[in-house]
Short mmCIF file of C-alpha atoms and ligand atoms in Angstrom, two decimals:
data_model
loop_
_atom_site.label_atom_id
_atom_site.label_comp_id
_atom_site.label_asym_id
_atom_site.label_seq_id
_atom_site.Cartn_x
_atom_site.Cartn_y
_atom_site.Cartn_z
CA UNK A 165 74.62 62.04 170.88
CA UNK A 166 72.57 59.26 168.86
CA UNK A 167 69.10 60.40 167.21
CA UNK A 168 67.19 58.14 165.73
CA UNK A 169 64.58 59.42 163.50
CA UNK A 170 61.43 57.60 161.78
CA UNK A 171 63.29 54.75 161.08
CA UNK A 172 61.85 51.96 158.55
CA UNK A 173 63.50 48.83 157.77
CA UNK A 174 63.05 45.85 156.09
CA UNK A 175 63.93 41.94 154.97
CA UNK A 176 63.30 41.45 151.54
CA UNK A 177 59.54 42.57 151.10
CA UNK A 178 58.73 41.97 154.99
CA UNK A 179 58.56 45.68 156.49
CA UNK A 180 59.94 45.06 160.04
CA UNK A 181 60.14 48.57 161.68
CA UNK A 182 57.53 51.34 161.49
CA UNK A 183 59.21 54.65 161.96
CA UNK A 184 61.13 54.06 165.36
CA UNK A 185 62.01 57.14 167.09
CA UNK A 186 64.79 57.53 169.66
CA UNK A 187 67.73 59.41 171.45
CA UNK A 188 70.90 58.65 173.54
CA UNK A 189 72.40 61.71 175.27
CA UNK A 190 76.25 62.00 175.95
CA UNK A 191 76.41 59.42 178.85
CA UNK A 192 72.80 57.93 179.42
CA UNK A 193 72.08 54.33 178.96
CA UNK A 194 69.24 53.56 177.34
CA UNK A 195 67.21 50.15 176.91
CA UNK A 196 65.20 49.17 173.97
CA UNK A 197 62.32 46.63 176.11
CA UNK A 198 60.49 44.42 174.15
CA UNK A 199 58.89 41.01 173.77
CA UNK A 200 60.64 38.39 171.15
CA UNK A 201 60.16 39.62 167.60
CA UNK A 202 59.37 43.02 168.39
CA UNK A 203 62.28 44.42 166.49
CA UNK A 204 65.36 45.32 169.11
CA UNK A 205 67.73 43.85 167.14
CA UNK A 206 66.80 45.05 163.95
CA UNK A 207 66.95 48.52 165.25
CA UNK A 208 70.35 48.08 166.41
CA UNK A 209 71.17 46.41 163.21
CA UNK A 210 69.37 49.28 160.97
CA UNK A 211 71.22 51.83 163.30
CA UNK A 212 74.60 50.31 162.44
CA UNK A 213 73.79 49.74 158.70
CA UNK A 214 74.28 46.08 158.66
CA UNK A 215 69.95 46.34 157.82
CA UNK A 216 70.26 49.60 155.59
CA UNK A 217 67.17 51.31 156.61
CA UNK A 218 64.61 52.06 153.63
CA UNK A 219 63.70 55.51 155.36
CA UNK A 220 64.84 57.57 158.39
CA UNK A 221 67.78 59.48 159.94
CA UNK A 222 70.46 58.26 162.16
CA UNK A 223 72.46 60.91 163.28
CA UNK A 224 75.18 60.84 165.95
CA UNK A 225 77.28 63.65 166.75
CA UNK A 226 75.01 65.83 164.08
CA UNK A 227 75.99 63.59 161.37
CA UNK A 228 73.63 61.45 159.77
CA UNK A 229 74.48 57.95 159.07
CA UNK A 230 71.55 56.27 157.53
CA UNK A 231 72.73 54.45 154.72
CA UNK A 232 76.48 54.70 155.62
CA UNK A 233 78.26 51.18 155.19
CA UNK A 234 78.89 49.69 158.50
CA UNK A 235 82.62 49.71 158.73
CA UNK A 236 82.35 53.74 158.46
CA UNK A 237 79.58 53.40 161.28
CA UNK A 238 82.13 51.92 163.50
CA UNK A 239 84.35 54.41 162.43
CA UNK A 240 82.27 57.07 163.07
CA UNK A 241 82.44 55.61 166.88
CA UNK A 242 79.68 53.09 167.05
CA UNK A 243 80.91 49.95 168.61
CA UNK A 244 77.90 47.23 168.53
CA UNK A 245 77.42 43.45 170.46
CA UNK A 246 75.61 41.57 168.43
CA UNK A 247 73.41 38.90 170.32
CA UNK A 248 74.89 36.00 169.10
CA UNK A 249 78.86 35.96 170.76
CA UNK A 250 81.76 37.05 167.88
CA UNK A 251 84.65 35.89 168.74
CA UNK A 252 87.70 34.09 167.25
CA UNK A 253 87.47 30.46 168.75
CA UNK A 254 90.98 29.46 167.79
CA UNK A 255 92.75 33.08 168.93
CA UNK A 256 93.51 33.81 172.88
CA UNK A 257 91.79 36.24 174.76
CA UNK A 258 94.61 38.48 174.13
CA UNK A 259 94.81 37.86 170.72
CA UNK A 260 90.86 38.87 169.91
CA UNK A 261 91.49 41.83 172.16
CA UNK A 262 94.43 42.76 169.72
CA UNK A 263 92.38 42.10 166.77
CA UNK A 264 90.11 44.52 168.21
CA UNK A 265 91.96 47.00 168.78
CA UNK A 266 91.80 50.76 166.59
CA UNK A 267 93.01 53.87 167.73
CA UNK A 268 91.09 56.16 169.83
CA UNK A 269 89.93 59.70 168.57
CA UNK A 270 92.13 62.11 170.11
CA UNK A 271 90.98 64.03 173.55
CA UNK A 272 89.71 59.95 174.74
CA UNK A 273 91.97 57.34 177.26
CA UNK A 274 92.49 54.63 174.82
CA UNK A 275 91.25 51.20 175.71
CA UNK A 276 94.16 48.56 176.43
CA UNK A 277 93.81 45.03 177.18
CA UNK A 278 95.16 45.76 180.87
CA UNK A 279 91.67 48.07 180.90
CA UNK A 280 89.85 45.69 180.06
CA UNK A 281 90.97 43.13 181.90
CA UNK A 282 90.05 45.50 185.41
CA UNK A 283 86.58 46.07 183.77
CA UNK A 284 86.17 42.10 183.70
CA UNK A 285 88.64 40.23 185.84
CA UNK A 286 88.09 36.86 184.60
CA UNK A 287 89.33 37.66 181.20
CA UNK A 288 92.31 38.61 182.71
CA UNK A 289 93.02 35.31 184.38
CA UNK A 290 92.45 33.53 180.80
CA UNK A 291 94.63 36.06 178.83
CA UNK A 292 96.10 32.88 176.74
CA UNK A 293 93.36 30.67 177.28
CA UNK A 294 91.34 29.90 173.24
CA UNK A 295 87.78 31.68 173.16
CA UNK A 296 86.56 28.35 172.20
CA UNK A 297 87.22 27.25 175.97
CA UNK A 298 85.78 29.87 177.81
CA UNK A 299 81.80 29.39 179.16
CA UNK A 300 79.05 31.73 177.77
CA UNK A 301 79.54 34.40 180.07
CA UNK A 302 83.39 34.50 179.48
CA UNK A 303 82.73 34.89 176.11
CA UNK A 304 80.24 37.67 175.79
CA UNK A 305 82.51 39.32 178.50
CA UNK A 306 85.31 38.95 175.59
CA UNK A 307 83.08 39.84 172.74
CA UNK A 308 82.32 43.23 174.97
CA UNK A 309 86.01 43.75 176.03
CA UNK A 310 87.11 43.01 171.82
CA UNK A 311 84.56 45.78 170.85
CA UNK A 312 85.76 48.08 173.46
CA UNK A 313 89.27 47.81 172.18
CA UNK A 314 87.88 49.93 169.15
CA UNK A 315 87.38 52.94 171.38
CA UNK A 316 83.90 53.38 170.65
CA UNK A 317 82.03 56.50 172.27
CA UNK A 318 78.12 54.46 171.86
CA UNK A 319 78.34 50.79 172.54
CA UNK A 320 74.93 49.09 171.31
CA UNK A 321 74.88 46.14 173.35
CA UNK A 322 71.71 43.12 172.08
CA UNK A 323 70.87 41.48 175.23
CA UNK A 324 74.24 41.34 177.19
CA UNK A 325 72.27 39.03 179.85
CA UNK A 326 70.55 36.01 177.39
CA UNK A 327 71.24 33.11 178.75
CA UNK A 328 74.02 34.32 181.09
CA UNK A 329 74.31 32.48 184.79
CA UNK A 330 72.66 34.78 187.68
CA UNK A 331 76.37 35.67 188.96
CA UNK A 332 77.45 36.37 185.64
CA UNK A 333 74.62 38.78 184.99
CA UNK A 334 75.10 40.59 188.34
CA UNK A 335 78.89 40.80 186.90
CA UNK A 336 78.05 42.34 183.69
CA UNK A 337 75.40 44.90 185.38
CA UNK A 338 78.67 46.05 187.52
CA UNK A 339 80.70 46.30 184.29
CA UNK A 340 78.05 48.18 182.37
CA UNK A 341 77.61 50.76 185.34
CA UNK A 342 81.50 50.75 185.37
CA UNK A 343 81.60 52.05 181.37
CA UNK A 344 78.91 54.69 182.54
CA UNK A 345 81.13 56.35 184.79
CA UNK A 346 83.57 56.57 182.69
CA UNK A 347 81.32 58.42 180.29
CA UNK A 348 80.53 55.87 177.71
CA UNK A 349 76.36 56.20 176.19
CA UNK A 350 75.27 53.13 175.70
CA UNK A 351 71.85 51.54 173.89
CA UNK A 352 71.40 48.02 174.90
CA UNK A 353 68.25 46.06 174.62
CA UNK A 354 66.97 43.49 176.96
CA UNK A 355 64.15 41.17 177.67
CA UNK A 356 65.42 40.84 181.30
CA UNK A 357 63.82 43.50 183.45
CA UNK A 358 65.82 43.42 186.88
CA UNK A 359 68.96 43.59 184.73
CA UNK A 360 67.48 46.53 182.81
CA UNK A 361 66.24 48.39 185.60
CA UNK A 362 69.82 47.55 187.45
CA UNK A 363 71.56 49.52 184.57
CA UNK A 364 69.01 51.45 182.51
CA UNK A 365 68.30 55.70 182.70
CA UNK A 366 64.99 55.07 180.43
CA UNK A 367 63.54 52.68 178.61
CA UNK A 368 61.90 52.20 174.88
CA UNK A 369 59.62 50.09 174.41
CA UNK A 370 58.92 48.48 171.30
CA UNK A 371 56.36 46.08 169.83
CA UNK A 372 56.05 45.04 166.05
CA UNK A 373 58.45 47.54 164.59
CA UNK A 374 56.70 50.66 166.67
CA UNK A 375 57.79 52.72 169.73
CA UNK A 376 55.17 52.57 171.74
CA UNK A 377 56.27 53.88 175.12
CA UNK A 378 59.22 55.77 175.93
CA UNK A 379 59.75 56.31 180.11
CA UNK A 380 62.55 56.47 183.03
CA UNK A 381 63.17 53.15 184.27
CA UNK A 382 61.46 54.14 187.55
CA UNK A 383 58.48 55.36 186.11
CA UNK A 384 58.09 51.88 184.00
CA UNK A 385 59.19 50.03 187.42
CA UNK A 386 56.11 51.90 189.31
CA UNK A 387 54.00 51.74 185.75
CA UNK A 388 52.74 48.04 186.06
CA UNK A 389 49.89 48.48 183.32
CA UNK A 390 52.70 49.58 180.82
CA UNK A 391 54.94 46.48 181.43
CA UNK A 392 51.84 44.12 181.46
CA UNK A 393 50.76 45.23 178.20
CA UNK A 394 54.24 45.61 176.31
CA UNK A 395 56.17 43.24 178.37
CA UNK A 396 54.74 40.14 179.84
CA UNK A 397 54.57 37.41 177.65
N1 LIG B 17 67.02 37.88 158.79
C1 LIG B 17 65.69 38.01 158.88
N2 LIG B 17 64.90 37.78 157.80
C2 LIG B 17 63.56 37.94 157.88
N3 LIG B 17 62.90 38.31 158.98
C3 LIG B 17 63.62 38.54 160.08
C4 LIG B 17 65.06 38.40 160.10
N4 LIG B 17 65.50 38.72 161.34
C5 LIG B 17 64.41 39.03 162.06
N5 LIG B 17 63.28 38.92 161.32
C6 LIG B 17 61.92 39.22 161.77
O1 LIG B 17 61.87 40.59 162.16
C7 LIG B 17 61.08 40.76 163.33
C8 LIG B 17 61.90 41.47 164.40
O2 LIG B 17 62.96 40.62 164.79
P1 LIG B 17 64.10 41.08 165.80
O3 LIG B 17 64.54 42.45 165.46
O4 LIG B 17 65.13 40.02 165.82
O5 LIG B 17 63.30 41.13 167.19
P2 LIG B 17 63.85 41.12 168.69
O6 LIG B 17 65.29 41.37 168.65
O7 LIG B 17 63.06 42.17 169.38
O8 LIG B 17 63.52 39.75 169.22
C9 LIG B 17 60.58 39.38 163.71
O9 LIG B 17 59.28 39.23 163.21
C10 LIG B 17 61.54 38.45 163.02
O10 LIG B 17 60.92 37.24 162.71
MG1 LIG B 18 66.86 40.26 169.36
#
Protein backbone atom coordinates (compact mmCIF):
# COMPACT_ATOMS: atom_id res chain seq x y z
CA UNK A 1 0.00 0.00 0.00
CA UNK A 2 2.80 2.64 1.11
CA UNK A 3 6.43 2.23 -0.51
CA UNK A 4 8.91 4.19 0.51
CA UNK A 5 11.85 4.36 -1.66
CA UNK A 6 15.53 5.89 -1.02
CA UNK A 7 14.23 8.65 0.65
CA UNK A 8 16.57 11.84 1.42
CA UNK A 9 15.54 14.77 3.28
CA UNK A 10 16.74 17.70 4.64
CA UNK A 11 16.60 21.15 6.97
CA UNK A 12 18.16 23.84 5.31
CA UNK A 13 21.76 22.46 4.46
CA UNK A 14 21.58 19.70 7.37
CA UNK A 15 20.95 16.28 5.37
CA UNK A 16 18.76 14.38 7.92
CA UNK A 17 17.76 11.09 6.13
CA UNK A 18 20.02 8.84 4.04
CA UNK A 19 17.92 6.94 1.59
CA UNK A 20 15.25 5.28 3.98
CA UNK A 21 13.62 2.36 2.54
CA UNK A 22 10.24 0.96 3.58
CA UNK A 23 6.75 -0.71 2.96
CA UNK A 24 3.24 -0.95 4.59
CA UNK A 25 1.02 -3.68 3.11
CA UNK A 26 -2.89 -3.32 3.00
CA UNK A 27 -3.52 -3.87 6.79
CA UNK A 28 -0.05 -4.39 8.59
CA UNK A 29 1.15 -2.06 11.20
CA UNK A 30 4.38 -1.16 11.04
CA UNK A 31 6.81 0.68 13.64
CA UNK A 32 9.61 2.91 12.77
CA UNK A 33 12.08 2.07 16.30
CA UNK A 34 14.59 4.38 16.99
CA UNK A 35 16.60 6.29 19.58
CA UNK A 36 15.89 10.31 19.90
CA UNK A 37 17.14 12.08 16.80
CA UNK A 38 17.33 9.22 14.67
CA UNK A 39 14.89 10.59 12.18
CA UNK A 40 11.15 8.92 12.82
CA UNK A 41 9.55 11.93 12.60
CA UNK A 42 11.16 13.34 9.78
CA UNK A 43 10.30 10.31 7.81
CA UNK A 44 6.78 10.64 8.61
CA UNK A 45 7.02 14.26 7.90
CA UNK A 46 9.01 13.70 4.41
CA UNK A 47 6.36 10.92 3.69
CA UNK A 48 3.51 13.41 4.09
CA UNK A 49 5.32 16.33 2.32
CA UNK A 50 5.26 18.71 5.14
CA UNK A 51 9.60 18.00 4.76
CA UNK A 52 9.54 17.77 0.81
CA UNK A 53 12.06 15.14 0.33
CA UNK A 54 15.21 16.21 -1.88
CA UNK A 55 15.25 12.57 -3.46
CA UNK A 56 13.15 9.37 -3.33
CA UNK A 57 9.71 7.86 -4.13
CA UNK A 58 6.69 7.67 -2.02
CA UNK A 59 4.19 5.78 -3.58
CA UNK A 60 0.90 4.57 -2.11
CA UNK A 61 -1.63 2.83 -4.00
CA UNK A 62 1.01 2.89 -7.17
CA UNK A 63 1.02 6.54 -7.13
CA UNK A 64 3.94 8.39 -6.24
CA UNK A 65 3.68 11.27 -3.98
CA UNK A 66 7.08 12.64 -3.37
CA UNK A 67 6.88 16.17 -3.74
CA UNK A 68 3.03 16.36 -3.68
CA UNK A 69 1.81 19.30 -1.31
CA UNK A 70 0.50 17.90 1.84
CA UNK A 71 -3.15 18.74 1.67
CA UNK A 72 -3.25 16.42 -1.65
CA UNK A 73 -1.30 13.76 0.56
CA UNK A 74 -4.16 13.70 2.88
CA UNK A 75 -6.28 13.59 0.09
CA UNK A 76 -4.74 10.94 -1.45
CA UNK A 77 -5.75 9.02 2.01
CA UNK A 78 -2.87 9.67 4.32
CA UNK A 79 -4.12 10.74 7.64
CA UNK A 80 -0.92 11.63 9.98
CA UNK A 81 -0.57 12.34 14.17
CA UNK A 82 1.91 14.51 14.55
CA UNK A 83 3.81 14.11 17.99
CA UNK A 84 3.02 17.19 19.41
CA UNK A 85 -1.22 17.05 20.15
CA UNK A 86 -3.36 19.33 17.30
CA UNK A 87 -6.23 20.18 18.51
CA UNK A 88 -8.57 23.22 18.78
CA UNK A 89 -8.35 24.24 22.57
CA UNK A 90 -11.36 26.51 22.50
CA UNK A 91 -13.75 23.96 20.20
CA UNK A 92 -15.59 20.77 21.98
CA UNK A 93 -14.69 17.42 21.35
CA UNK A 94 -17.48 17.31 18.98
CA UNK A 95 -16.70 20.28 17.37
CA UNK A 96 -12.81 19.20 16.39
CA UNK A 97 -14.32 15.89 15.37
CA UNK A 98 -16.61 17.95 12.92
CA UNK A 99 -13.79 20.00 11.80
CA UNK A 100 -12.25 16.84 10.96
CA UNK A 101 -14.45 15.42 9.20
CA UNK A 102 -14.13 14.73 4.91
CA UNK A 103 -15.92 12.32 3.07
CA UNK A 104 -14.87 8.84 2.69
CA UNK A 105 -13.82 7.32 -0.78
CA UNK A 106 -16.59 5.31 -1.91
CA UNK A 107 -16.59 1.27 -1.23
CA UNK A 108 -15.25 2.50 2.81
CA UNK A 109 -17.80 2.82 6.23
CA UNK A 110 -17.36 6.42 6.83
CA UNK A 111 -16.04 7.50 10.18
CA UNK A 112 -18.74 9.36 12.47
CA UNK A 113 -18.21 10.84 15.74
CA UNK A 114 -20.56 8.01 17.31
CA UNK A 115 -17.47 5.63 15.78
CA UNK A 116 -15.25 7.20 17.29
CA UNK A 117 -16.53 7.69 20.34
CA UNK A 118 -16.82 3.37 20.68
CA UNK A 119 -13.13 3.32 19.51
CA UNK A 120 -12.29 5.66 22.63
CA UNK A 121 -15.02 5.86 25.22
CA UNK A 122 -13.80 8.68 27.16
CA UNK A 123 -14.18 11.08 24.36
CA UNK A 124 -17.54 10.19 24.29
CA UNK A 125 -18.31 11.13 27.86
CA UNK A 126 -16.62 14.73 27.12
CA UNK A 127 -18.47 15.26 23.76
CA UNK A 128 -18.98 19.16 24.87
CA UNK A 129 -16.26 19.34 27.16
CA UNK A 130 -13.18 22.28 25.46
CA UNK A 131 -9.93 20.28 24.28
CA UNK A 132 -8.15 22.69 26.42
CA UNK A 133 -9.66 20.72 29.53
CA UNK A 134 -9.05 17.36 28.71
CA UNK A 135 -5.53 15.56 30.22
CA UNK A 136 -2.78 14.42 27.75
CA UNK A 137 -4.15 11.22 27.00
CA UNK A 138 -7.69 12.66 26.26
CA UNK A 139 -6.22 14.76 23.95
CA UNK A 140 -4.05 12.63 21.76
CA UNK A 141 -7.11 10.23 21.94
CA UNK A 142 -8.99 13.39 20.23
CA UNK A 143 -6.20 14.38 17.97
CA UNK A 144 -6.42 10.44 16.72
CA UNK A 145 -10.30 10.34 16.66
CA UNK A 146 -10.16 14.24 14.58
CA UNK A 147 -7.76 12.59 12.02
CA UNK A 148 -9.84 9.57 11.70
CA UNK A 149 -12.84 11.66 10.85
CA UNK A 150 -10.95 12.25 7.44
CA UNK A 151 -11.38 8.63 6.47
CA UNK A 152 -7.90 7.95 5.95
CA UNK A 153 -6.86 4.35 4.63
CA UNK A 154 -2.79 4.82 6.29
CA UNK A 155 -2.78 6.59 9.59
CA UNK A 156 0.99 7.61 10.44
CA UNK A 157 0.82 7.86 14.02
CA UNK A 158 4.52 9.77 15.87
CA UNK A 159 4.67 8.18 19.15
CA UNK A 160 0.94 7.72 20.20
CA UNK A 161 2.38 6.60 23.79
CA UNK A 162 5.00 9.80 24.80
CA UNK A 163 4.30 10.73 27.87
CA UNK A 164 0.88 9.01 28.12
CA UNK A 165 -0.17 7.43 31.80
CA UNK A 166 0.41 3.43 31.89
CA UNK A 167 -3.59 2.95 31.68
CA UNK A 168 -3.82 5.30 29.01
CA UNK A 169 -1.20 3.55 26.94
CA UNK A 170 -2.73 0.08 27.52
CA UNK A 171 -6.01 2.07 26.18
CA UNK A 172 -4.52 3.30 23.07
CA UNK A 173 -2.70 -0.23 22.29
CA UNK A 174 -6.53 -1.64 22.43
CA UNK A 175 -7.66 1.18 20.11
CA UNK A 176 -4.81 0.75 17.67
CA UNK A 177 -5.44 -3.15 17.48
CA UNK A 178 -9.18 -2.11 17.20
CA UNK A 179 -8.36 0.12 13.72
CA UNK A 180 -6.38 -3.09 12.57
CA UNK A 181 -9.28 -5.16 12.46
CA UNK A 182 -11.09 -3.07 10.81
CA UNK A 183 -8.50 -3.01 8.06
CA UNK A 184 -6.79 0.25 8.56
CA UNK A 185 -2.43 0.05 7.70
CA UNK A 186 -0.92 1.97 9.91
CA UNK A 187 3.00 3.35 10.33
CA UNK A 188 3.54 4.61 13.76
CA UNK A 189 6.86 5.15 15.38
CA UNK A 190 7.74 4.61 18.94
CA UNK A 191 10.51 4.72 21.42
CA UNK A 192 8.37 2.55 23.79
CA UNK A 193 9.05 -1.10 23.13
CA UNK A 194 6.25 -3.08 25.14
CA UNK A 195 3.78 -0.72 23.44
CA UNK A 196 5.39 -1.47 20.06
CA UNK A 197 5.64 -5.01 20.40
CA UNK A 198 1.82 -4.91 21.91
CA UNK A 199 0.69 -3.48 18.46
CA UNK A 200 3.47 -3.80 15.88
CA UNK A 201 3.65 -6.72 12.70
CA UNK A 202 7.48 -5.54 12.08
CA UNK A 203 9.60 -3.13 12.97
CA UNK A 204 12.21 -0.50 11.19
CA UNK A 205 14.75 0.51 12.75
CA UNK A 206 16.41 3.62 12.18
CA UNK A 207 19.51 5.47 13.37
CA UNK A 208 20.92 8.84 11.91
CA UNK A 209 18.72 9.08 8.86
CA UNK A 210 19.52 5.15 7.80
CA UNK A 211 17.44 1.91 7.96
CA UNK A 212 19.45 -0.22 9.52
CA UNK A 213 17.36 -3.23 10.46
CA UNK A 214 14.12 -4.18 9.24
CA UNK A 215 12.46 -7.48 11.32
CA UNK A 216 8.98 -9.00 12.75
CA UNK A 217 8.42 -7.75 16.08
CA UNK A 218 9.09 -11.26 17.44
CA UNK A 219 12.20 -11.73 15.83
CA UNK A 220 13.50 -8.16 17.31
CA UNK A 221 11.74 -9.30 20.77
CA UNK A 222 14.00 -12.68 20.70
CA UNK A 223 16.98 -10.50 18.81
CA UNK A 224 18.50 -8.83 22.02
CA UNK A 225 21.91 -7.83 20.22
CA UNK A 226 19.75 -5.86 17.61
CA UNK A 227 17.78 -3.83 20.25
CA UNK A 228 21.00 -3.27 22.37
CA UNK A 229 22.77 -1.80 19.59
CA UNK A 230 19.89 0.34 17.87
CA UNK A 231 17.75 0.76 20.84
CA UNK A 232 19.07 1.15 24.29
CA UNK A 233 20.11 4.39 25.12
N1 LIG B 1 13.07 21.60 12.26
C1 LIG B 1 14.31 21.09 12.31
N2 LIG B 1 15.38 21.82 11.90
C2 LIG B 1 16.62 21.30 11.93
N3 LIG B 1 16.93 20.07 12.37
C3 LIG B 1 15.92 19.31 12.80
C4 LIG B 1 14.56 19.77 12.80
N4 LIG B 1 13.77 18.77 13.27
C5 LIG B 1 14.59 17.75 13.56
N5 LIG B 1 15.88 18.05 13.28
C6 LIG B 1 17.04 17.16 13.42
O1 LIG B 1 16.83 16.04 12.59
C7 LIG B 1 17.27 14.84 13.22
C8 LIG B 1 16.12 13.83 13.26
O2 LIG B 1 15.09 14.35 14.08
P1 LIG B 1 13.69 13.63 14.25
O3 LIG B 1 13.21 13.17 12.92
O4 LIG B 1 12.81 14.53 15.01
O5 LIG B 1 14.09 12.34 15.11
P2 LIG B 1 13.16 11.37 16.00
O6 LIG B 1 11.76 11.64 15.66
O7 LIG B 1 13.63 10.01 15.65
O8 LIG B 1 13.49 11.72 17.43
C9 LIG B 1 17.79 15.26 14.59
O9 LIG B 1 19.19 15.37 14.50
C10 LIG B 1 17.15 16.60 14.82
O10 LIG B 1 17.96 17.39 15.64
MG1 LIG C 1 10.19 12.21 16.85
Amino acid sequence: MLRVEGLHAHYGQAHILHGISLEVAQGEIVCLLGRNGAGKSTTMKSIMGLVPPSAGCVEFDGRDLAGRPAFEIARAGIGYVPEERRIFTELTVEENLAVGRRPAPAGMKPWTPERAYELFPVLGEMRRRPGGRMSGGEQQMLTIARTLMGNPRLLLLDEPSEGLAPVIVERMATAILALKREGLSILLSEQNLVFANAVADRACLIETGQLRHTASMAALMADEAVRARYLSV
